[in-house]
Amino acid sequence: MAVWIAAFVAGWLLIGLPTDPLYAFFWLWAATVAWRIHLPWRQHLVFVRDWLPVVILLAIYNVSRGFADDYFDPHVTELIHADEWMFGWATGGVVPTIWLQQHLYHPDVRWYDVLASFVYFSHFVAALAAAVVLWLKSRPRWAAFMRRWFALSLAGLITYFVYPAAPPWWASVEGFLPVEVARISNRGWQEFGLHGAGNTLNVLQLASNPVAAMPSLHTAFALFVVLFFLPSVKRRWWPLLLAYPLAMTFTLVYTGEHYVIDVLVGWAYVVGVFLLVGAGERWWAARRARMAGPAAPGSDPGGPHTPPPIGPTTGPAGPTGPPTDPGGPDEPPAGPVDPTGPSRPVGTTDTGTTDPAGTPRPRQAPEQDGARVGTGNRTTEAGQRSR
């Protein structure tokens, strides 16, 4: 891992941040190889098999997103009015982006600019890194994670085509906002002299669709990752996890990348995806259970056994002993037990016939009542009298 970290830092400084899916895929694969270097190469190739469809779909998503504004004119004013209506009472009638930049933006880089740049960049690695950890630990959970991830990306992509929306910096450039809004999401890298990192993000921003702001998938992915892991984390850590999507929200609004309405719609998409995908998974599990059908008789040892009928059960003699009862475990005889003899219900003779009066009768030897002894069949004195 030390070699991987050194190589990653060198690539970061010389080439730039791994924001491209193929470039990020290479570094993630290298990280899994370094983490499990003791495994044979055939095991490492499993990562390529599982992740190659993911990378291809991400590449298609990035390319198609750039054409989302070719069919409809971008929406601008309704987003401005939505933010003014929600927050104008606290910002003096302007959108929150203008208010934040009026109070926080300075020509020189401040500490929160650095923090904002790191938070903004985390969008490109947080979900991928979480998916890699899940792939290493539990492939079923990785599959559940990826289903929600793709559903969220697909929902966002469809919205970009149907409802292209301009961000605050674009509205400022086109004259829809009364004051200038600076696009400053990458200026924090300058504080560390990492111009290559900032330039990589700048190139990515220029190549992407400039009017794909609704919904904000930056904050949607941040909330998605947190909500996926939240049930498995102790409650005392929840505030720390939930601080991440809030920090992403502040970053996107302050740096001019999104309106607050974009963020809220992104959060709504996350909730909808979790509900729909969860319902689909439950439906699929129920369908598989129905298709499996009921188990064959005697093939399910897990359920409760039906007790055998009370009374003697006759059957063919086994190869080495008396007749056996194939019906199940032995049951104790019903009724009170006669303390004067072997365990049997009161009112039952040696032959298993009960006195009609229900009173115990003395046991008699076979020669006294003339009973004929056969294999598994006896005639009682009461039975003789009945004849």
Tab-separated table of C-alpha atoms in Angstrom:
chain	number	residue	atom	x	y	z
A	1	MET	CA	0.000	0.000	0.000
A	2	ALA	CA	2.919	2.357	0.640
A	3	VAL	CA	3.998	1.972	-2.990
A	4	TRP	CA	0.453	2.627	-4.176
A	5	ILE	CA	0.151	5.783	-2.045
A	6	ALA	CA	3.462	7.124	-3.360
A	7	ALA	CA	2.463	6.407	-6.959
A	8	PHE	CA	-0.974	7.982	-6.458
A	9	VAL	CA	0.486	11.190	-5.034
A	10	ALA	CA	2.994	11.367	-7.902
A	11	GLY	CA	0.223	10.899	-10.466
A	12	TRP	CA	-1.874	13.497	-8.681
A	13	LEU	CA	0.912	16.092	-8.902
A	14	LEU	CA	2.059	15.276	-12.446
A	15	ILE	CA	-1.185	14.364	-14.227
A	16	GLY	CA	-4.038	15.510	-12.043
A	17	LEU	CA	-6.892	14.146	-10.000
A	18	PRO	CA	-8.538	10.864	-11.100
A	19	THR	CA	-11.872	12.333	-12.110
A	20	ASP	CA	-12.210	10.423	-15.394
A	21	PRO	CA	-13.908	7.016	-14.908
A	22	LEU	CA	-11.224	5.026	-16.728
A	23	TYR	CA	-8.428	6.805	-14.875
A	24	ALA	CA	-10.199	6.350	-11.538
A	25	PHE	CA	-10.836	2.683	-12.376
A	26	PHE	CA	-7.108	2.112	-12.857
A	27	TRP	CA	-6.217	3.583	-9.464
A	28	LEU	CA	-8.983	1.699	-7.684
A	29	TRP	CA	-7.922	-1.590	-9.212
A	30	ALA	CA	-4.313	-0.900	-8.273
A	31	ALA	CA	-5.453	-0.208	-4.710
A	32	THR	CA	-7.192	-3.592	-4.461
A	33	VAL	CA	-4.104	-5.328	-5.854
A	34	ALA	CA	-1.857	-3.569	-3.324
A	35	TRP	CA	-4.243	-4.373	-0.474
A	36	ARG	CA	-4.386	-8.085	-1.375
A	37	ILE	CA	-0.976	-8.513	-2.940
A	38	HIS	CA	-0.736	-12.082	-1.595
A	39	LEU	CA	-3.545	-13.335	-3.837
A	40	PRO	CA	-2.893	-14.865	-7.281
A	41	TRP	CA	-3.497	-12.730	-10.357
A	42	ARG	CA	-6.587	-14.685	-11.282
A	43	GLN	CA	-8.257	-13.295	-8.166
A	44	HIS	CA	-7.245	-9.749	-9.078
A	45	LEU	CA	-8.803	-10.129	-12.531
A	46	VAL	CA	-12.185	-10.697	-10.885
A	47	PHE	CA	-12.203	-6.959	-10.092
A	48	VAL	CA	-11.895	-6.185	-13.809
A	49	ARG	CA	-14.729	-8.563	-14.625
A	50	ASP	CA	-17.078	-7.030	-12.048
A	51	TRP	CA	-16.167	-3.387	-12.576
A	52	LEU	CA	-15.746	-3.144	-16.335
A	53	PRO	CA	-19.522	-2.792	-16.943
A	54	VAL	CA	-19.583	-0.112	-14.242
A	55	VAL	CA	-16.825	1.879	-15.924
A	56	ILE	CA	-18.443	1.574	-19.368
A	57	LEU	CA	-21.779	2.811	-18.052
A	58	LEU	CA	-20.105	5.709	-16.256
A	59	ALA	CA	-18.285	6.684	-19.454
A	60	ILE	CA	-21.564	6.567	-21.395
A	61	TYR	CA	-23.191	8.674	-18.686
A	62	ASN	CA	-20.469	11.327	-18.871
A	63	VAL	CA	-20.637	11.518	-22.654
A	64	SER	CA	-24.430	11.558	-22.941
A	65	ARG	CA	-24.710	14.172	-20.190
A	66	GLY	CA	-22.942	16.634	-22.466
A	67	PHE	CA	-25.740	16.381	-25.051
A	68	ALA	CA	-28.579	16.881	-22.592
A	69	ASP	CA	-29.102	20.525	-23.581
A	70	ASP	CA	-29.418	19.901	-27.326
A	71	TYR	CA	-33.214	19.431	-27.288
A	72	PHE	CA	-34.654	22.011	-24.896
A	73	ASP	CA	-33.728	25.521	-23.877
A	74	PRO	CA	-32.193	25.741	-20.398
A	75	HIS	CA	-34.366	26.800	-17.490
A	76	VAL	CA	-32.984	29.772	-15.583
A	77	THR	CA	-35.459	32.181	-14.046
A	78	GLU	CA	-37.668	29.662	-12.226
A	79	LEU	CA	-34.677	28.364	-10.253
A	80	ILE	CA	-33.728	31.932	-9.298
A	81	HIS	CA	-37.272	32.689	-8.181
A	82	ALA	CA	-37.445	29.437	-6.169
A	83	ASP	CA	-34.321	30.324	-4.148
A	84	GLU	CA	-35.457	33.908	-3.697
A	85	TRP	CA	-38.857	32.741	-2.479
A	86	MET	CA	-37.353	30.264	0.018
A	87	PHE	CA	-34.498	32.387	1.384
A	88	GLY	CA	-35.051	35.955	0.237
A	89	TRP	CA	-36.398	36.936	3.655
A	90	ALA	CA	-32.958	36.124	5.150
A	91	THR	CA	-30.669	37.187	2.278
A	92	GLY	CA	-32.119	40.560	1.419
A	93	GLY	CA	-34.053	39.316	-1.578
A	94	VAL	CA	-31.124	37.685	-3.416
A	95	VAL	CA	-30.321	34.031	-3.988
A	96	PRO	CA	-28.166	32.347	-1.302
A	97	THR	CA	-25.197	32.048	-3.686
A	98	ILE	CA	-24.940	35.826	-4.067
A	99	TRP	CA	-25.358	36.359	-0.325
A	100	LEU	CA	-22.635	33.835	0.557
A	101	GLN	CA	-20.139	35.220	-1.928
A	102	GLN	CA	-20.838	38.767	-0.748
A	103	HIS	CA	-19.924	37.746	2.805
A	104	LEU	CA	-17.231	35.082	2.271
A	105	TYR	CA	-15.556	35.540	-1.090
A	106	HIS	CA	-12.212	37.386	-1.117
A	107	PRO	CA	-9.518	37.756	-3.776
A	108	ASP	CA	-7.089	35.759	-1.648
A	109	VAL	CA	-7.808	32.124	-0.830
A	110	ARG	CA	-9.240	31.472	2.631
A	111	TRP	CA	-9.248	28.248	4.647
A	112	TYR	CA	-12.857	27.502	3.783
A	113	ASP	CA	-11.997	27.816	0.081
A	114	VAL	CA	-9.498	25.003	0.566
A	115	LEU	CA	-12.062	22.931	2.435
A	116	ALA	CA	-14.646	23.608	-0.271
A	117	SER	CA	-12.266	22.414	-3.004
A	118	PHE	CA	-11.597	19.152	-1.172
A	119	VAL	CA	-15.307	18.585	-0.536
A	120	TYR	CA	-16.117	19.304	-4.177
A	121	PHE	CA	-13.483	16.855	-5.396
A	122	SER	CA	-14.728	14.139	-3.012
A	123	HIS	CA	-17.745	13.729	-5.273
A	124	PHE	CA	-15.540	11.962	-7.812
A	125	VAL	CA	-14.061	9.435	-5.367
A	126	ALA	CA	-16.369	9.013	-2.345
A	127	ALA	CA	-18.986	6.784	-3.973
A	128	LEU	CA	-16.364	4.823	-5.923
A	129	ALA	CA	-14.222	4.285	-2.830
A	130	ALA	CA	-17.250	3.133	-0.829
A	131	ALA	CA	-18.171	0.722	-3.623
A	132	VAL	CA	-14.641	-0.725	-3.670
A	133	VAL	CA	-14.740	-1.326	0.081
A	134	LEU	CA	-18.090	-3.079	-0.277
A	135	TRP	CA	-16.748	-5.183	-3.150
A	136	LEU	CA	-13.860	-6.329	-0.948
A	137	LYS	CA	-16.056	-7.039	2.070
A	138	SER	CA	-19.449	-8.204	0.775
A	139	ARG	CA	-20.373	-8.677	-2.851
A	140	PRO	CA	-24.169	-8.805	-2.169
A	141	ARG	CA	-23.995	-5.411	-0.460
A	142	TRP	CA	-21.851	-4.123	-3.320
A	143	ALA	CA	-24.543	-5.242	-5.760
A	144	ALA	CA	-27.247	-3.483	-3.694
A	145	PHE	CA	-25.109	-0.334	-3.600
A	146	MET	CA	-24.562	-0.374	-7.351
A	147	ARG	CA	-28.269	-0.873	-8.106
A	148	ARG	CA	-29.112	2.298	-6.210
A	149	TRP	CA	-26.171	4.161	-7.682
A	150	PHE	CA	-27.162	3.385	-11.258
A	151	ALA	CA	-30.808	4.141	-10.593
A	152	LEU	CA	-29.859	7.536	-9.159
A	153	SER	CA	-27.544	8.316	-12.078
A	154	LEU	CA	-30.178	7.266	-14.613
A	155	ALA	CA	-32.841	9.406	-12.937
A	156	GLY	CA	-30.511	12.399	-12.989
A	157	LEU	CA	-29.546	11.843	-16.626
A	158	ILE	CA	-33.176	11.633	-17.743
A	159	THR	CA	-33.914	14.865	-15.912
A	160	TYR	CA	-30.982	16.596	-17.605
A	161	PHE	CA	-32.517	15.783	-20.988
A	162	VAL	CA	-36.081	16.676	-20.038
A	163	TYR	CA	-35.351	19.702	-17.864
A	164	PRO	CA	-31.932	21.286	-18.543
A	165	ALA	CA	-31.259	23.872	-15.839
A	166	ALA	CA	-28.565	26.518	-15.593
A	167	PRO	CA	-26.429	26.964	-12.439
A	168	PRO	CA	-25.849	30.359	-10.765
A	169	TRP	CA	-22.503	31.065	-12.440
A	170	TRP	CA	-24.063	30.477	-15.897
A	171	ALA	CA	-27.035	32.710	-15.054
A	172	SER	CA	-24.593	35.424	-13.988
A	173	VAL	CA	-22.613	35.185	-17.226
A	174	GLU	CA	-25.818	35.405	-19.276
A	175	GLY	CA	-27.072	38.392	-17.281
A	176	PHE	CA	-29.940	36.742	-15.411
A	177	LEU	CA	-28.534	37.708	-11.983
A	178	PRO	CA	-28.031	41.295	-10.823
A	179	VAL	CA	-24.434	40.793	-9.695
A	180	GLU	CA	-21.516	38.652	-10.774
A	181	VAL	CA	-21.220	35.129	-9.401
A	182	ALA	CA	-17.721	33.637	-9.471
A	183	ARG	CA	-17.198	29.928	-10.136
A	184	ILE	CA	-14.655	29.170	-7.399
A	185	SER	CA	-14.978	25.454	-6.666
A	186	ASN	CA	-11.318	24.772	-7.600
A	187	ARG	CA	-9.526	27.825	-6.271
A	188	GLY	CA	-8.588	26.095	-2.997
A	189	TRP	CA	-5.934	24.002	-4.767
A	190	GLN	CA	-3.906	27.140	-5.399
A	191	GLU	CA	-3.147	27.416	-1.685
A	192	PHE	CA	-1.064	24.217	-1.919
A	193	GLY	CA	0.380	24.947	-5.339
A	194	LEU	CA	-1.611	22.067	-6.848
A	195	HIS	CA	-2.413	23.839	-10.072
A	196	GLY	CA	-2.516	20.537	-11.949
A	197	ALA	CA	-5.283	19.277	-9.693
A	198	GLY	CA	-7.341	22.386	-10.284
A	199	ASN	CA	-6.644	22.356	-13.999
A	200	THR	CA	-7.885	18.782	-14.257
A	201	LEU	CA	-11.166	19.733	-12.669
A	202	ASN	CA	-11.398	22.835	-14.863
A	203	VAL	CA	-11.009	20.751	-18.004
A	204	LEU	CA	-13.652	18.337	-16.728
A	205	GLN	CA	-16.034	21.196	-16.038
A	206	LEU	CA	-15.513	22.658	-19.516
A	207	ALA	CA	-16.192	19.281	-21.131
A	208	SER	CA	-19.361	18.651	-19.134
A	209	ASN	CA	-22.826	19.976	-19.779
A	210	PRO	CA	-23.013	23.505	-18.302
A	211	VAL	CA	-26.798	23.402	-17.874
A	212	ALA	CA	-27.171	20.089	-16.049
A	213	ALA	CA	-27.798	21.506	-12.603
A	214	MET	CA	-31.183	19.961	-11.766
A	215	PRO	CA	-30.915	17.784	-9.759
A	216	SER	CA	-27.564	18.246	-8.033
A	217	LEU	CA	-25.989	14.807	-8.232
A	218	HIS	CA	-22.990	16.089	-6.270
A	219	THR	CA	-25.071	16.446	-3.144
A	220	ALA	CA	-27.313	13.510	-4.121
A	221	PHE	CA	-24.345	11.120	-4.207
A	222	ALA	CA	-23.061	12.516	-0.909
A	223	LEU	CA	-26.397	11.843	0.795
A	224	PHE	CA	-26.763	8.482	-0.958
A	225	VAL	CA	-23.448	7.158	0.399
A	226	VAL	CA	-24.282	8.327	3.922
A	227	LEU	CA	-27.799	6.859	3.924
A	228	PHE	CA	-26.582	3.513	2.613
A	229	PHE	CA	-24.149	3.061	5.507
A	230	LEU	CA	-26.174	4.845	8.179
A	231	PRO	CA	-28.120	1.759	9.426
A	232	SER	CA	-24.852	-0.124	10.063
A	233	VAL	CA	-23.194	2.718	11.993
A	234	LYS	CA	-23.696	3.501	15.663
A	235	ARG	CA	-25.970	6.424	16.318
A	236	ARG	CA	-23.269	8.519	17.944
A	237	TRP	CA	-21.518	8.725	14.550
A	238	TRP	CA	-24.611	9.815	12.638
A	239	PRO	CA	-24.021	13.577	13.077
A	240	LEU	CA	-20.511	13.199	11.644
A	241	LEU	CA	-21.760	11.270	8.620
A	242	LEU	CA	-24.658	13.625	7.983
A	243	ALA	CA	-22.256	16.568	8.097
A	244	TYR	CA	-20.820	15.402	4.763
A	245	PRO	CA	-23.899	16.084	2.575
A	246	LEU	CA	-24.388	19.352	4.445
A	247	ALA	CA	-20.789	20.357	3.706
A	248	MET	CA	-21.322	19.435	0.063
A	249	THR	CA	-24.458	21.578	-0.003
A	250	PHE	CA	-22.599	24.592	1.370
A	251	THR	CA	-19.773	24.056	-1.117
A	252	LEU	CA	-22.045	23.844	-4.147
A	253	VAL	CA	-24.102	26.906	-3.225
A	254	TYR	CA	-21.139	29.039	-2.137
A	255	THR	CA	-18.997	28.248	-5.183
A	256	GLY	CA	-21.789	29.056	-7.658
A	257	GLU	CA	-22.311	25.492	-8.877
A	258	HIS	CA	-25.920	24.971	-7.746
A	259	TYR	CA	-28.962	26.631	-6.290
A	260	VAL	CA	-30.498	25.323	-3.083
A	261	ILE	CA	-33.498	24.084	-5.052
A	262	ASP	CA	-31.122	21.836	-7.034
A	263	VAL	CA	-29.881	20.345	-3.771
A	264	LEU	CA	-33.366	19.711	-2.420
A	265	VAL	CA	-34.458	17.986	-5.613
A	266	GLY	CA	-31.305	15.844	-5.483
A	267	TRP	CA	-32.165	14.763	-1.956
A	268	ALA	CA	-35.699	13.913	-3.055
A	269	TYR	CA	-34.259	11.741	-5.821
A	270	VAL	CA	-32.167	9.834	-3.273
A	271	VAL	CA	-35.204	9.085	-1.114
A	272	GLY	CA	-37.209	8.026	-4.154
A	273	VAL	CA	-34.458	5.727	-5.408
A	274	PHE	CA	-34.102	4.035	-2.035
A	275	LEU	CA	-37.845	3.446	-1.832
A	276	LEU	CA	-38.240	2.187	-5.402
A	277	VAL	CA	-35.163	-0.027	-5.500
A	278	GLY	CA	-35.956	-1.433	-2.067
A	279	ALA	CA	-39.497	-2.274	-3.195
A	280	GLY	CA	-38.122	-3.882	-6.343
A	281	GLU	CA	-35.713	-6.028	-4.354
A	282	ARG	CA	-38.489	-7.219	-2.051
A	283	TRP	CA	-40.725	-8.019	-5.041
A	284	TRP	CA	-37.946	-9.991	-6.699
A	285	ALA	CA	-37.242	-11.964	-3.531
A	286	ALA	CA	-40.939	-12.816	-3.162
A	287	ARG	CA	-41.138	-13.842	-6.831
A	288	ARG	CA	-38.171	-16.176	-6.467
A	289	ALA	CA	-39.776	-17.702	-3.389
A	290	ARG	CA	-43.013	-18.327	-5.331
A	291	MET	CA	-41.131	-19.830	-8.249
A	292	ALA	CA	-39.316	-22.205	-5.915
A	293	GLY	CA	-42.712	-23.629	-4.860
A	294	PRO	CA	-43.496	-25.801	-1.816
A	295	ALA	CA	-40.881	-28.298	-0.754
A	296	ALA	CA	-41.362	-31.988	-1.514
A	297	PRO	CA	-42.833	-34.135	1.314
A	298	GLY	CA	-40.190	-35.134	3.782
A	299	SER	CA	-37.600	-32.780	2.276
A	300	ASP	CA	-37.959	-29.975	4.789
A	301	PRO	CA	-36.477	-30.981	8.139
A	302	GLY	CA	-36.738	-27.480	9.512
A	303	GLY	CA	-40.455	-27.301	10.288
A	304	PRO	CA	-42.389	-28.741	13.217
A	305	HIS	CA	-43.053	-32.494	13.021
A	306	THR	CA	-46.619	-33.818	13.232
A	307	PRO	CA	-46.841	-36.252	16.164
A	308	PRO	CA	-47.860	-39.810	15.307
A	309	PRO	CA	-51.409	-40.993	16.175
A	310	ILE	CA	-51.875	-42.107	19.742
A	311	GLY	CA	-52.105	-45.882	20.023
A	312	PRO	CA	-50.171	-48.917	18.869
A	313	THR	CA	-48.803	-48.839	15.375
A	314	THR	CA	-48.062	-52.081	13.642
A	315	GLY	CA	-45.718	-52.533	10.797
A	316	PRO	CA	-43.359	-55.012	9.257
A	317	ALA	CA	-40.664	-56.285	11.512
A	318	GLY	CA	-37.227	-54.875	10.972
A	319	PRO	CA	-34.331	-57.064	9.985
A	320	THR	CA	-32.962	-57.241	13.514
A	321	GLY	CA	-35.843	-56.452	15.859
A	322	PRO	CA	-39.555	-56.097	16.485
A	323	PRO	CA	-41.901	-54.027	14.364
A	324	THR	CA	-40.786	-50.425	14.112
A	325	ASP	CA	-42.825	-47.227	13.991
A	326	PRO	CA	-41.808	-45.109	10.985
A	327	GLY	CA	-44.184	-42.313	11.872
A	328	GLY	CA	-41.967	-40.241	14.167
A	329	PRO	CA	-40.849	-40.018	17.767
A	330	ASP	CA	-42.625	-42.092	20.433
A	331	GLU	CA	-45.399	-40.369	22.339
A	332	PRO	CA	-46.212	-41.080	25.999
A	333	PRO	CA	-49.548	-42.873	26.529
A	334	ALA	CA	-52.525	-40.687	27.234
A	335	GLY	CA	-54.244	-40.769	30.638
A	336	PRO	CA	-53.049	-41.643	34.127
A	337	VAL	CA	-50.486	-44.419	34.474
A	338	ASP	CA	-51.184	-47.634	36.408
A	339	PRO	CA	-48.606	-47.727	39.219
A	340	THR	CA	-49.031	-51.520	39.693
A	341	GLY	CA	-47.563	-52.513	36.412
A	342	PRO	CA	-45.741	-51.393	33.313
A	343	SER	CA	-46.536	-47.919	32.051
A	344	ARG	CA	-49.974	-47.995	30.433
A	345	PRO	CA	-53.150	-45.948	30.815
A	346	VAL	CA	-55.605	-46.943	33.506
A	347	GLY	CA	-58.441	-48.968	32.025
A	348	THR	CA	-56.229	-50.647	29.425
A	349	THR	CA	-55.475	-54.360	29.522
A	350	ASP	CA	-52.424	-56.165	28.220
A	351	THR	CA	-54.113	-56.360	24.852
A	352	GLY	CA	-54.703	-52.639	24.652
A	353	THR	CA	-58.512	-52.931	24.925
A	354	THR	CA	-60.261	-50.618	27.341
A	355	ASP	CA	-63.036	-51.812	29.631
A	356	PRO	CA	-66.296	-50.222	28.488
A	357	ALA	CA	-66.970	-49.205	32.101
A	358	GLY	CA	-63.696	-47.374	32.246
A	359	THR	CA	-62.573	-49.274	35.409
A	360	PRO	CA	-59.310	-51.144	35.675
A	361	ARG	CA	-59.550	-54.933	35.386
A	362	PRO	CA	-56.987	-57.380	36.745
A	363	ARG	CA	-54.543	-58.707	34.288
A	364	GLN	CA	-54.985	-62.407	33.426
A	365	ALA	CA	-52.645	-64.839	31.847
A	366	PRO	CA	-53.351	-65.922	28.273
A	367	GLU	CA	-54.150	-69.506	29.378
A	368	GLN	CA	-57.000	-68.311	31.652
A	369	ASP	CA	-58.961	-66.404	29.013
A	370	GLY	CA	-58.096	-68.659	26.150
A	371	ALA	CA	-56.567	-65.875	24.179
A	372	ARG	CA	-54.866	-66.918	21.024
A	373	VAL	CA	-51.444	-65.334	20.736
A	374	GLY	CA	-50.476	-64.277	17.270
A	375	THR	CA	-48.070	-61.880	15.654
A	376	GLY	CA	-49.236	-58.474	16.682
A	377	ASN	CA	-52.878	-59.538	17.373
A	378	ARG	CA	-54.555	-60.553	20.690
A	379	THR	CA	-58.180	-61.184	21.739
A	380	THR	CA	-59.244	-59.968	25.161
A	381	GLU	CA	-61.719	-61.509	27.567
A	382	ALA	CA	-64.063	-58.638	26.961
A	383	GLY	CA	-63.806	-59.302	23.267
A	384	GLN	CA	-64.662	-62.995	23.818
A	385	ARG	CA	-67.736	-62.119	25.895
A	386	SER	CA	-68.827	-59.671	23.220
A	387	ARG	CA	-68.865	-62.559	20.778
